[in-house]
Short mmCIF file of C-alpha atoms in Angstrom, two decimals:
data_model
loop_
_atom_site.label_atom_id
_atom_site.label_comp_id
_atom_site.label_asym_id
_atom_site.label_seq_id
_atom_site.Cartn_x
_atom_site.Cartn_y
_atom_site.Cartn_z
CA MET I 1 14.99 -66.92 -36.73
CA VAL I 2 13.53 -64.90 -39.62
CA ILE I 3 11.71 -62.65 -37.17
CA GLN I 4 14.87 -62.05 -35.13
CA GLY I 5 16.77 -61.21 -38.30
CA LEU I 6 14.09 -58.77 -39.44
CA ALA I 7 13.93 -57.24 -35.97
CA PHE I 8 17.69 -56.78 -35.94
CA TYR I 9 17.67 -54.97 -39.27
CA LEU I 10 14.73 -52.84 -38.21
CA PHE I 11 16.32 -51.74 -34.94
CA ALA I 12 19.75 -51.28 -36.50
CA LEU I 13 18.28 -49.20 -39.30
CA ILE I 14 16.36 -46.98 -36.89
CA THR I 15 19.44 -46.60 -34.66
CA VAL I 16 21.59 -45.43 -37.55
CA ALA I 17 18.87 -43.20 -38.99
CA ALA I 18 18.22 -41.62 -35.58
CA GLY I 19 21.95 -41.12 -35.12
CA VAL I 20 22.13 -39.30 -38.44
CA MET I 21 19.13 -37.18 -37.49
CA VAL I 22 20.82 -36.22 -34.19
CA ILE I 23 23.50 -34.30 -36.08
CA THR I 24 21.35 -33.05 -38.96
CA ALA I 25 18.19 -31.91 -37.16
CA ARG I 26 17.85 -28.13 -37.16
CA ASN I 27 16.24 -27.92 -33.76
CA PRO I 28 18.48 -29.02 -30.84
CA VAL I 29 15.48 -30.35 -28.89
CA HIS I 30 14.65 -32.58 -31.84
CA SER I 31 18.28 -33.73 -31.79
CA VAL I 32 17.94 -34.84 -28.17
CA LEU I 33 14.68 -36.62 -28.94
CA TYR I 34 16.36 -38.48 -31.82
CA LEU I 35 19.22 -39.33 -29.47
CA ILE I 36 16.69 -40.91 -27.12
CA LEU I 37 15.29 -42.91 -30.03
CA ALA I 38 18.81 -44.10 -30.82
CA PHE I 39 19.36 -45.18 -27.18
CA PHE I 40 16.10 -47.07 -27.27
CA ASN I 41 16.93 -49.00 -30.37
CA SER I 42 20.41 -49.82 -29.10
CA ALA I 43 18.73 -51.25 -26.00
CA ALA I 44 16.54 -53.32 -28.31
CA LEU I 45 19.68 -54.59 -30.07
CA PHE I 46 21.11 -55.65 -26.70
CA LEU I 47 17.85 -57.48 -26.01
CA LEU I 48 18.18 -59.35 -29.30
CA MET I 49 21.66 -60.45 -28.20
CA GLY I 50 20.15 -61.81 -24.99
CA ALA I 51 21.79 -59.17 -22.76
CA GLU I 52 18.60 -58.05 -21.04
CA PHE I 53 20.32 -56.61 -17.96
CA VAL I 54 22.56 -54.32 -20.02
CA ALA I 55 19.58 -53.32 -22.17
CA PHE I 56 17.46 -52.18 -19.25
CA ILE I 57 20.36 -50.49 -17.46
CA LEU I 58 20.98 -48.59 -20.71
CA ILE I 59 17.38 -47.40 -20.72
CA ILE I 60 17.29 -46.57 -17.01
CA VAL I 61 20.59 -44.70 -16.92
CA TYR I 62 20.76 -43.05 -20.33
CA VAL I 63 17.14 -42.54 -21.29
CA GLY I 64 15.72 -42.22 -17.79
CA ALA I 65 18.32 -39.89 -16.29
CA VAL I 66 21.07 -38.59 -18.59
CA ALA I 67 18.85 -37.69 -21.53
CA VAL I 68 16.30 -36.03 -19.23
CA LEU I 69 19.05 -33.70 -18.02
CA PHE I 70 20.19 -33.10 -21.62
CA LEU I 71 16.66 -32.23 -22.60
CA PHE I 72 16.32 -30.05 -19.51
CA VAL I 73 19.38 -27.99 -20.47
CA VAL I 74 18.79 -27.90 -24.22
CA MET I 75 15.17 -26.80 -23.81
CA MET I 76 16.30 -23.80 -21.80
CA LEU I 77 18.85 -22.67 -24.38
CA ASP I 78 17.71 -19.63 -26.25
CA ILE I 79 19.10 -20.29 -29.69
CA ASP I 80 19.02 -17.83 -32.52
CA PHE I 81 19.25 -19.98 -35.63
CA ALA I 82 20.23 -17.12 -37.93
CA ARG I 83 23.25 -16.30 -35.75
CA LEU I 84 24.11 -19.96 -35.44
CA ARG I 85 24.39 -20.33 -39.18
CA GLU I 86 26.18 -17.10 -39.99
CA GLY I 87 29.75 -18.37 -39.48
CA VAL I 88 29.30 -21.62 -41.38
CA VAL I 89 31.20 -20.60 -44.51
CA ARG I 90 34.06 -19.10 -42.51
CA TYR I 91 34.57 -22.19 -40.36
CA LEU I 92 33.86 -24.72 -43.10
CA PRO I 93 37.52 -25.28 -44.17
CA ILE I 94 38.79 -25.97 -40.66
CA GLY I 95 35.79 -28.17 -39.87
CA ALA I 96 36.30 -30.14 -43.06
CA LEU I 97 40.00 -30.53 -42.25
CA VAL I 98 39.31 -31.91 -38.77
CA GLY I 99 36.68 -34.26 -40.19
CA LEU I 100 39.09 -35.46 -42.88
CA VAL I 101 41.86 -36.14 -40.37
CA LEU I 102 39.46 -38.14 -38.19
CA LEU I 103 38.21 -40.11 -41.18
CA VAL I 104 41.74 -40.96 -42.30
CA GLU I 105 42.68 -42.04 -38.79
CA LEU I 106 39.63 -44.25 -38.57
CA LEU I 107 40.43 -45.83 -41.92
CA VAL I 108 44.03 -46.45 -40.87
CA VAL I 109 42.91 -48.09 -37.64
CA LEU I 110 40.31 -50.21 -39.37
CA GLY I 111 42.69 -51.18 -42.17
CA ALA I 112 45.38 -52.36 -39.77
CA TRP I 113 42.93 -54.17 -37.46
CA THR I 114 43.99 -57.70 -36.58
CA ILE I 115 42.90 -59.93 -33.77
CA ALA I 116 45.87 -60.99 -31.67
CA PRO I 117 46.74 -64.65 -32.31
CA GLY I 118 45.50 -66.89 -29.56
CA GLY I 119 43.46 -64.04 -28.08
CA GLU I 120 40.56 -66.28 -27.09
CA THR I 121 42.77 -68.18 -24.67
CA ARG I 122 43.64 -65.01 -22.77
CA ILE I 123 40.15 -63.97 -21.83
CA ALA I 124 40.41 -63.43 -18.11
CA SER I 125 37.13 -64.98 -17.11
CA PRO I 126 35.53 -67.82 -19.01
CA GLN I 127 31.93 -67.36 -20.05
CA PRO I 128 29.49 -69.39 -17.97
CA SER I 129 27.98 -72.13 -20.06
CA LEU I 130 24.45 -71.60 -21.30
CA GLU I 131 23.32 -74.83 -19.63
CA SER I 132 24.18 -73.55 -16.13
CA GLY I 133 20.92 -71.59 -16.08
CA LEU I 134 22.71 -68.52 -14.77
CA THR I 135 20.89 -65.29 -15.61
CA ASN I 136 22.70 -62.30 -17.03
CA THR I 137 22.41 -60.38 -13.80
CA GLU I 138 23.96 -63.15 -11.71
CA ALA I 139 26.75 -63.76 -14.20
CA LEU I 140 27.64 -60.06 -14.32
CA GLY I 141 27.46 -59.75 -10.54
CA ASN I 142 29.68 -62.78 -10.04
CA LEU I 143 32.32 -61.24 -12.28
CA ILE I 144 32.18 -57.63 -11.16
CA TYR I 145 32.24 -58.31 -7.45
CA THR I 146 34.92 -60.99 -7.51
CA ASP I 147 37.48 -60.92 -10.34
CA TYR I 148 37.06 -57.26 -11.23
CA VAL I 149 36.26 -55.79 -7.85
CA TYR I 150 39.24 -53.41 -7.86
CA ALA I 151 38.50 -52.08 -11.31
CA PHE I 152 34.88 -51.65 -10.30
CA GLN I 153 35.79 -49.83 -7.09
CA ILE I 154 38.19 -47.55 -8.96
CA ALA I 155 35.44 -46.68 -11.45
CA GLY I 156 33.19 -45.87 -8.50
CA LEU I 157 35.89 -43.67 -6.92
CA ILE I 158 36.41 -41.77 -10.16
CA LEU I 159 32.69 -41.06 -10.33
CA LEU I 160 32.70 -39.96 -6.69
CA VAL I 161 35.57 -37.54 -7.35
CA ALA I 162 33.75 -36.18 -10.39
CA MET I 163 30.62 -35.71 -8.30
CA ILE I 164 32.50 -33.89 -5.54
CA GLY I 165 34.14 -31.71 -8.20
CA ALA I 166 30.78 -30.77 -9.66
CA ILE I 167 29.43 -29.93 -6.21
CA VAL I 168 32.49 -27.80 -5.37
CA LEU I 169 32.18 -25.91 -8.67
CA THR I 170 28.56 -24.98 -8.03
CA LEU I 171 28.85 -24.41 -4.29
CA ARG I 172 28.75 -20.79 -3.24
CA THR I 173 27.55 -19.13 -0.09
CA ARG I 174 24.49 -17.08 -0.83
CA THR I 175 22.68 -14.82 1.52
CA VAL I 176 19.27 -16.31 0.99
CA ARG I 177 16.76 -16.74 3.76
CA ARG I 178 16.47 -20.47 4.15
CA GLN I 179 13.74 -22.40 5.82
CA ARG I 180 15.06 -24.27 8.84
CA ILE I 181 12.47 -26.86 9.64
CA ALA I 182 14.08 -27.84 12.96
CA ASP I 183 13.91 -24.22 14.17
CA GLN I 184 10.29 -23.96 13.18
CA VAL I 185 9.38 -27.16 14.94
CA ASN I 186 11.30 -26.23 18.08
CA ARG I 187 9.71 -22.79 18.36
CA ARG I 188 7.61 -22.54 21.52
CA PRO I 189 4.75 -20.09 22.03
CA GLU I 190 6.17 -18.77 25.32
CA GLU I 191 9.39 -17.62 23.58
CA VAL I 192 7.77 -15.69 20.77
CA LEU I 193 4.31 -14.81 21.96
CA VAL I 194 3.26 -12.18 24.50
CA ILE I 195 -0.37 -11.79 25.48
CA ARG I 196 -1.30 -8.35 26.77
CA LYS I 197 -4.48 -6.91 28.02
CA VAL I 198 -5.19 -3.82 25.97
CA GLU I 199 -7.37 -1.23 27.66
CA PRO I 200 -9.86 0.51 25.36
CA GLY I 201 -8.65 3.91 24.20
CA GLU I 202 -5.05 3.44 25.40
CA GLY I 203 -3.20 1.13 23.07
CA ILE I 204 0.17 -0.42 23.89
CA MET M 1 7.59 -75.65 -37.15
CA GLY M 2 5.35 -74.27 -39.86
CA PHE M 3 4.44 -70.71 -40.59
CA TRP M 4 1.01 -71.14 -38.97
CA ASP M 5 2.20 -72.83 -35.76
CA GLY M 6 5.40 -70.84 -35.48
CA TYR M 7 4.22 -67.30 -36.09
CA VAL M 8 0.52 -66.71 -36.66
CA TRP M 9 -0.95 -68.68 -33.77
CA PRO M 10 1.41 -67.26 -31.09
CA LEU M 11 0.72 -63.79 -32.49
CA ILE M 12 -3.05 -64.24 -32.13
CA LEU M 13 -2.59 -65.57 -28.59
CA ILE M 14 -0.40 -62.63 -27.60
CA VAL M 15 -2.82 -60.09 -29.07
CA LEU M 16 -5.71 -61.72 -27.21
CA SER M 17 -3.87 -61.72 -23.89
CA VAL M 18 -2.82 -58.10 -24.42
CA LEU M 19 -6.47 -57.21 -24.97
CA ALA M 20 -7.44 -59.18 -21.87
CA ILE M 21 -5.13 -56.94 -19.84
CA VAL M 22 -5.62 -53.58 -21.56
CA VAL M 23 -9.42 -53.49 -21.83
CA PRO M 24 -10.06 -54.07 -18.09
CA ILE M 25 -7.37 -51.51 -17.26
CA ILE M 26 -8.94 -48.83 -19.44
CA LEU M 27 -12.33 -49.55 -17.85
CA LEU M 28 -10.68 -49.41 -14.46
CA VAL M 29 -9.12 -46.05 -15.30
CA ALA M 30 -12.52 -44.69 -16.26
CA TYR M 31 -14.09 -45.91 -13.04
CA LEU M 32 -11.14 -44.75 -10.97
CA THR M 33 -12.06 -41.18 -11.89
CA TYR M 34 -15.58 -41.95 -10.68
CA ALA M 35 -14.24 -43.55 -7.48
CA GLU M 36 -12.04 -40.55 -6.85
CA ARG M 37 -14.95 -38.14 -7.13
CA LYS M 38 -17.13 -40.32 -4.92
CA VAL M 39 -14.47 -40.85 -2.24
CA MET M 40 -13.51 -37.18 -2.18
CA GLY M 41 -17.18 -36.29 -2.08
CA ALA M 42 -17.68 -38.52 0.94
CA MET M 43 -14.63 -37.02 2.67
CA GLN M 44 -15.96 -33.52 2.06
CA LEU M 45 -19.55 -34.41 3.06
CA ARG M 46 -20.86 -34.16 -0.50
CA GLN M 47 -22.49 -36.75 -2.70
CA GLY M 48 -20.19 -36.62 -5.71
CA PRO M 49 -21.61 -37.41 -9.16
CA MET M 50 -25.25 -38.52 -8.81
CA VAL M 51 -27.01 -37.37 -11.99
CA VAL M 52 -25.92 -39.61 -14.89
CA GLY M 53 -27.23 -43.15 -14.34
CA PRO M 54 -27.96 -44.79 -10.97
CA PHE M 55 -25.62 -43.29 -8.32
CA GLY M 56 -23.92 -41.44 -11.18
CA LEU M 57 -22.39 -44.72 -12.40
CA LEU M 58 -22.49 -43.66 -16.06
CA GLN M 59 -20.63 -40.41 -15.36
CA PRO M 60 -17.20 -41.63 -16.65
CA ILE M 61 -18.81 -42.75 -19.91
CA ALA M 62 -20.53 -39.40 -20.32
CA ASP M 63 -17.20 -37.65 -19.63
CA GLY M 64 -15.47 -39.83 -22.20
CA VAL M 65 -18.06 -39.12 -24.86
CA LYS M 66 -17.84 -35.41 -24.11
CA LEU M 67 -14.05 -35.37 -24.43
CA MET M 68 -14.18 -37.29 -27.71
CA ALA M 69 -16.80 -35.00 -29.18
CA LYS M 70 -14.80 -31.84 -28.48
CA GLU M 71 -12.49 -30.15 -30.91
CA THR M 72 -8.75 -30.65 -30.53
CA ILE M 73 -7.05 -27.27 -30.69
CA ILE M 74 -3.38 -27.15 -31.61
CA PRO M 75 -1.77 -23.77 -30.88
CA SER M 76 -0.29 -22.11 -33.97
CA GLY M 77 3.11 -21.68 -32.29
CA ALA M 78 3.26 -25.29 -31.14
CA ASN M 79 5.65 -27.88 -32.45
CA ARG M 80 2.93 -30.03 -33.98
CA VAL M 81 4.49 -33.50 -34.05
CA VAL M 82 5.94 -33.36 -30.54
CA PHE M 83 2.72 -31.76 -29.29
CA ILE M 84 0.64 -34.70 -30.55
CA VAL M 85 3.14 -37.41 -29.64
CA ALA M 86 3.52 -36.32 -25.99
CA PRO M 87 0.07 -37.36 -24.67
CA MET M 88 0.18 -40.56 -26.72
CA LEU M 89 3.53 -41.41 -25.14
CA THR M 90 2.21 -40.81 -21.63
CA PHE M 91 -0.76 -43.09 -22.13
CA PHE M 92 1.23 -45.72 -23.99
CA LEU M 93 3.88 -45.95 -21.25
CA ALA M 94 1.22 -46.32 -18.57
CA LEU M 95 -0.17 -49.35 -20.44
CA VAL M 96 2.97 -51.20 -21.62
CA ALA M 97 4.26 -51.54 -18.07
CA TRP M 98 1.44 -53.99 -17.30
CA ALA M 99 3.11 -56.63 -19.48
CA VAL M 100 5.26 -57.83 -16.58
CA ILE M 101 2.90 -57.46 -13.60
CA PRO M 102 1.87 -60.87 -12.20
CA PHE M 103 -1.85 -60.86 -11.36
CA ASP M 104 -1.78 -64.37 -9.96
CA ASP M 105 0.66 -67.27 -9.87
CA GLY M 106 1.56 -67.59 -13.54
CA TRP M 107 -0.91 -64.94 -14.72
CA VAL M 108 1.60 -62.70 -16.41
CA LEU M 109 2.00 -61.72 -20.05
CA ALA M 110 5.81 -61.70 -20.12
CA ASN M 111 7.54 -63.43 -17.23
CA ILE M 112 10.93 -61.86 -17.95
CA ASN M 113 13.77 -62.33 -15.49
CA VAL M 114 14.49 -58.60 -15.18
CA GLY M 115 10.85 -57.64 -14.63
CA ILE M 116 11.53 -55.10 -11.92
CA LEU M 117 14.13 -53.34 -14.07
CA TYR M 118 11.58 -53.19 -16.88
CA LEU M 119 9.04 -51.56 -14.57
CA PHE M 120 11.61 -49.12 -13.26
CA ALA M 121 12.71 -48.23 -16.80
CA ILE M 122 9.14 -47.63 -17.96
CA SER M 123 8.28 -45.51 -14.94
CA SER M 124 11.41 -43.42 -15.45
CA LEU M 125 10.31 -42.72 -19.03
CA GLY M 126 7.05 -41.18 -17.87
CA VAL M 127 8.76 -37.81 -17.56
CA TYR M 128 9.21 -37.52 -21.33
CA GLY M 129 5.52 -37.16 -22.10
CA ILE M 130 5.29 -34.23 -19.70
CA VAL M 131 8.55 -32.54 -20.68
CA MET M 132 7.76 -32.88 -24.40
CA ALA M 133 4.28 -31.48 -23.84
CA GLY M 134 5.67 -28.56 -21.86
CA TRP M 135 8.20 -27.69 -24.52
CA ALA M 136 6.05 -28.28 -27.60
CA SER M 137 3.17 -26.11 -26.34
CA ASN M 138 5.39 -23.04 -26.79
CA SER M 139 3.78 -21.44 -23.78
CA ARG M 140 5.50 -20.18 -20.63
CA TYR M 141 3.22 -21.87 -18.13
CA ALA M 142 3.45 -25.18 -19.93
CA PHE M 143 7.22 -24.87 -20.12
CA LEU M 144 7.51 -24.17 -16.39
CA GLY M 145 5.38 -27.24 -15.72
CA GLY M 146 7.63 -29.36 -17.92
CA LEU M 147 10.80 -28.17 -16.19
CA ARG M 148 9.34 -28.76 -12.76
CA SER M 149 8.31 -32.25 -13.72
CA ALA M 150 11.74 -33.13 -15.11
CA ALA M 151 13.54 -32.15 -11.90
CA GLN M 152 10.91 -33.74 -9.67
CA MET M 153 10.73 -37.11 -11.37
CA VAL M 154 14.50 -37.50 -11.64
CA SER M 155 14.85 -36.71 -7.92
CA TYR M 156 12.32 -39.23 -6.71
CA GLU M 157 13.46 -41.97 -9.08
CA VAL M 158 16.82 -42.14 -7.33
CA SER M 159 15.37 -43.12 -3.97
CA MET M 160 12.88 -45.45 -5.66
CA GLY M 161 15.81 -47.25 -7.26
CA PHE M 162 17.51 -47.68 -3.89
CA ILE M 163 14.32 -48.99 -2.31
CA ILE M 164 13.93 -51.51 -5.12
CA ILE M 165 17.52 -52.62 -4.46
CA SER M 166 16.79 -53.22 -0.78
CA VAL M 167 13.79 -55.35 -1.76
CA LEU M 168 15.92 -57.24 -4.26
CA LEU M 169 18.49 -57.99 -1.56
CA CYS M 170 15.80 -59.87 0.34
CA VAL M 171 14.60 -61.76 -2.74
CA GLY M 172 17.69 -62.63 -4.73
CA SER M 173 15.91 -62.30 -8.06
CA LEU M 174 14.72 -59.56 -10.40
CA ASN M 175 11.68 -61.54 -11.50
CA LEU M 176 8.40 -60.11 -10.20
CA SER M 177 6.82 -63.53 -9.61
CA ASP M 178 9.85 -64.55 -7.56
CA ILE M 179 9.53 -61.32 -5.57
CA VAL M 180 5.95 -62.21 -4.70
CA ARG M 181 6.84 -65.83 -3.85
CA ALA M 182 9.58 -64.62 -1.52
CA GLN M 183 6.86 -62.94 0.56
CA GLN M 184 5.06 -66.22 1.22
CA ASP M 185 5.81 -66.10 4.94
CA LEU M 186 6.16 -62.39 5.58
CA TRP M 187 5.17 -59.45 3.40
CA PHE M 188 8.02 -57.04 2.86
CA CYS M 189 5.96 -54.14 4.16
CA ILE M 190 6.63 -55.45 7.70
CA PRO M 191 10.43 -55.90 7.82
CA LEU M 192 10.99 -53.03 5.36
CA PHE M 193 8.27 -50.77 6.74
CA PRO M 194 10.18 -47.45 6.44
CA MET M 195 11.03 -48.28 2.85
CA PHE M 196 7.39 -49.12 2.17
CA VAL M 197 6.36 -45.65 3.35
CA ILE M 198 9.12 -43.89 1.39
CA PHE M 199 8.32 -45.94 -1.71
CA PHE M 200 4.65 -45.07 -1.55
CA VAL M 201 5.36 -41.36 -1.11
CA SER M 202 7.81 -41.55 -4.03
CA THR M 203 5.17 -43.17 -6.24
CA VAL M 204 2.84 -40.30 -5.40
CA ALA M 205 5.58 -37.92 -6.52
CA GLU M 206 6.26 -39.99 -9.66
CA THR M 207 2.64 -39.84 -10.74
CA ASN M 208 2.50 -36.06 -10.15
CA ARG M 209 -0.40 -36.44 -7.78
CA LEU M 210 -1.21 -34.13 -4.93
CA PRO M 211 0.59 -33.06 -2.76
CA PHE M 212 3.33 -33.28 -5.43
CA ASP M 213 1.35 -31.99 -8.40
CA LEU M 214 3.64 -29.01 -8.99
CA PRO M 215 4.02 -29.70 -12.73
CA GLU M 216 0.28 -29.16 -12.99
CA GLY M 217 -0.04 -26.56 -10.22
CA GLU M 218 -3.36 -25.07 -11.33
CA SER M 219 -3.25 -22.27 -8.78
CA GLU M 220 0.23 -21.00 -9.77
CA ILE M 221 0.93 -22.03 -13.36
CA ALA M 222 -2.63 -22.48 -14.59
CA GLY M 223 -2.52 -26.20 -15.32
CA GLY M 224 1.16 -26.48 -16.17
CA PHE M 225 2.14 -28.79 -19.01
CA MET M 226 -1.50 -29.45 -19.95
CA VAL M 227 -2.49 -25.80 -20.29
CA GLU M 228 -2.63 -25.87 -24.11
CA TYR M 229 -4.19 -29.31 -24.44
CA SER M 230 -7.82 -29.89 -25.26
CA ALA M 231 -10.28 -32.70 -26.01
CA MET M 232 -8.69 -36.13 -26.72
CA THR M 233 -5.10 -34.96 -26.28
CA TYR M 234 -6.03 -33.71 -22.81
CA ALA M 235 -7.98 -36.90 -22.12
CA LEU M 236 -4.92 -39.01 -22.90
CA PHE M 237 -2.90 -37.12 -20.27
CA PHE M 238 -5.72 -37.47 -17.81
CA LEU M 239 -6.13 -41.20 -18.45
CA GLY M 240 -2.36 -41.65 -18.42
CA GLU M 241 -2.17 -40.12 -14.95
CA TYR M 242 -4.82 -42.48 -13.60
CA ALA M 243 -3.36 -45.50 -15.39
CA ASN M 244 -0.03 -44.59 -13.81
CA MET M 245 -1.68 -44.46 -10.40
CA ILE M 246 -3.01 -47.97 -10.89
CA LEU M 247 0.36 -49.13 -12.15
CA MET M 248 2.22 -47.66 -9.18
CA SER M 249 -0.30 -49.26 -6.82
CA GLY M 250 0.33 -52.55 -8.60
CA MET M 251 4.07 -52.06 -8.19
CA THR M 252 3.68 -51.31 -4.47
CA THR M 253 1.49 -54.40 -4.14
CA VAL M 254 4.02 -56.65 -5.84
CA LEU M 255 7.04 -55.27 -4.00
CA PHE M 256 5.67 -54.84 -0.50
CA LEU M 257 2.14 -56.21 -0.09
CA GLY M 258 2.69 -59.75 -1.26
CA GLY M 259 1.09 -59.53 -4.72
CA TRP M 260 -1.50 -62.27 -5.17
CA LEU M 261 -0.81 -63.92 -1.78
CA SER M 262 -3.57 -64.00 0.79
CA PRO M 263 -2.77 -62.30 4.11
CA PHE M 264 -3.17 -65.53 6.06
CA ALA M 265 -2.04 -68.84 4.60
CA PHE M 266 -5.05 -70.90 5.78
CA PRO M 267 -8.73 -71.27 4.71
CA PRO M 268 -11.04 -69.47 4.19
CA PHE M 269 -8.50 -66.85 3.02
CA THR M 270 -6.78 -69.23 0.62
CA TRP M 271 -10.11 -70.12 -1.06
CA ILE M 272 -10.27 -66.66 -2.55
CA PRO M 273 -8.36 -66.61 -5.88
CA GLY M 274 -5.11 -64.67 -5.94
CA VAL M 275 -6.24 -62.23 -8.56
CA ILE M 276 -8.95 -60.98 -6.18
CA TRP M 277 -6.39 -60.43 -3.43
CA PHE M 278 -4.24 -58.55 -5.95
CA ALA M 279 -7.17 -56.35 -6.97
CA LEU M 280 -8.09 -55.68 -3.33
CA LYS M 281 -4.57 -54.61 -2.47
CA VAL M 282 -4.35 -52.35 -5.52
CA ALA M 283 -7.70 -50.84 -4.58
CA ALA M 284 -6.46 -50.17 -1.05
CA CYS M 285 -3.38 -48.37 -2.42
CA LEU M 286 -5.56 -46.36 -4.78
CA PHE M 287 -7.79 -45.35 -1.90
CA VAL M 288 -4.73 -44.02 -0.07
CA PHE M 289 -3.78 -42.04 -3.21
CA ILE M 290 -7.20 -40.38 -3.18
CA TRP M 291 -7.19 -39.97 0.58
CA ILE M 292 -3.84 -38.13 0.38
CA ARG M 293 -5.24 -35.89 -2.33
CA ALA M 294 -8.24 -34.96 -0.20
CA THR M 295 -6.10 -34.32 2.89
CA PHE M 296 -2.81 -32.57 2.14
CA PRO M 297 -2.01 -29.15 0.69
CA ARG M 298 0.52 -28.85 -2.12
CA TYR M 299 4.23 -28.84 -1.31
CA ARG M 300 6.38 -25.83 -2.05
CA TYR M 301 9.03 -26.62 -4.66
CA ASP M 302 12.06 -26.27 -2.38
CA GLN M 303 10.34 -28.45 0.22
CA LEU M 304 9.76 -31.06 -2.47
CA MET M 305 13.44 -31.09 -3.43
CA ARG M 306 14.49 -31.15 0.24
CA LEU M 307 12.26 -34.17 0.90
CA GLY M 308 13.59 -36.05 -2.12
CA TRP M 309 17.32 -35.37 -1.80
CA LYS M 310 17.89 -34.69 1.89
CA VAL M 311 15.41 -37.06 3.52
CA PHE M 312 14.48 -39.92 1.23
CA LEU M 313 17.82 -40.43 -0.48
CA PRO M 314 19.95 -40.74 2.69
CA ALA M 315 17.27 -42.81 4.41
CA SER M 316 16.98 -45.31 1.56
CA LEU M 317 20.76 -45.49 1.13
CA PHE M 318 21.17 -46.16 4.85
CA TRP M 319 18.49 -48.83 4.69
CA ILE M 320 20.30 -50.69 1.90
CA VAL M 321 23.41 -50.91 4.06
CA LEU M 322 21.31 -51.97 7.04
CA THR M 323 19.43 -54.62 5.04
CA ALA M 324 22.60 -56.00 3.52
CA GLY M 325 24.30 -56.03 6.93
CA ALA M 326 21.38 -57.80 8.60
CA LEU M 327 21.15 -60.37 5.82
CA ILE M 328 24.84 -61.19 6.13
CA ALA M 329 25.01 -61.07 9.93
CA PHE M 330 22.06 -63.41 10.53
CA ASP M 331 22.75 -65.53 7.46
CA TRP M 332 19.31 -64.75 6.00
CA LEU M 333 20.57 -64.35 2.46
CA PRO M 334 18.19 -65.89 -0.08
CA LYS M 335 19.62 -69.09 -1.44
#
């Protein structure tokens, strides 16, 4: 157990440090790279908890897809650091105020945090016992596709609507010559090709 | 459990088994470059490397020594740390994925129960080495290569994920050894043949090999993301690409070609150990990789995107529904 404990502190420390670096790094690309490091170490923390399915889904979805797109966009930003920093003093009071309000709210929430009495008895689905030999993936699947199927479907619908919205926002009719592969394949020589006998010295 | 039995001895065992996997793979990578030059030479009616050693067999070693002896040049405008880390990351990712590949029944370093997710996660990380290299080089060609690679690899991963799901539907487990055992009677390349083809083409796109080598694109963007790299940093990219090819062939073998299983379940085929069958199948996939390279011209970028999003994605999505429907209708679901 010593190794697991050490590993936990190592991963947790790197996660927090990477998180801090995300907001303090000067270069936005470095920020995204630190964010990826933070994702990675959170996945490692999930692994330590024995939630291997969630850990790998975290890596596949966040590191493999979302962060690639972040990096893609951030790399293409043309950022002038001098201009970025010029308004800092002007906006400092309002930024500090917002930060303070958030901090106070967090403290209030944390200070008044109580676990509802008898909460454990109200968990909708009992955890499968460790002896049943059920893997994470099966246990999650059994829950999501039976007890929580409506919630799961609604989440899927919301994502679908968001996707359609994004497509509608970027859809515009452009007058660009497009390649139509079907047309190219269907083209026959007799429709587009004429063979003529050209007499010398006459031309067509 | 004492300190020696509990920690030190397992550690030594793990390090030894890691070495037993990594050293042959690095040798294989070196000789894959030789095989590629020989096979392409034969296809183009040339001899390929013939000078260094008998039949040019020492050529990869000579190449390696040459690359190590050269000077590594780091451009003055480059982002030094990211520039150095990128090739290391590429090579590292190509090697760590081997931890879960079963070479024979029980011959696997880590028999984790989400093995296929692990492989998919590692292969989806491959894009970072290239994107980081493209950005850190601080050069326009390199940057274009990095951007191309990011869009390309994200596009082809989606259909690869769907294909993996349709294989998983037929297996009922995410463990790679279970996936191979499920193919005892019938390799998945027969019932899932269209998916096998799409998966193989997607792996070619994932490894940035011809005809999908647009991130490199030496005739348009002068070598793409690798344009500023030299000596060992370049060699790591090069080796990473070939190690990835072997890895993807291994993945295809495990998912569709029955891993270590022999094609016919009776002697004399069953006398041959499984690891040899595995190696033969990987070698066959690698040959197809090289064959494709020698045969096809490079895709145009819009054609590449069209193939990924408008052909492969709908086809693989449709096949999932079809597979699931067939499994339910005929009651073939894995128990």
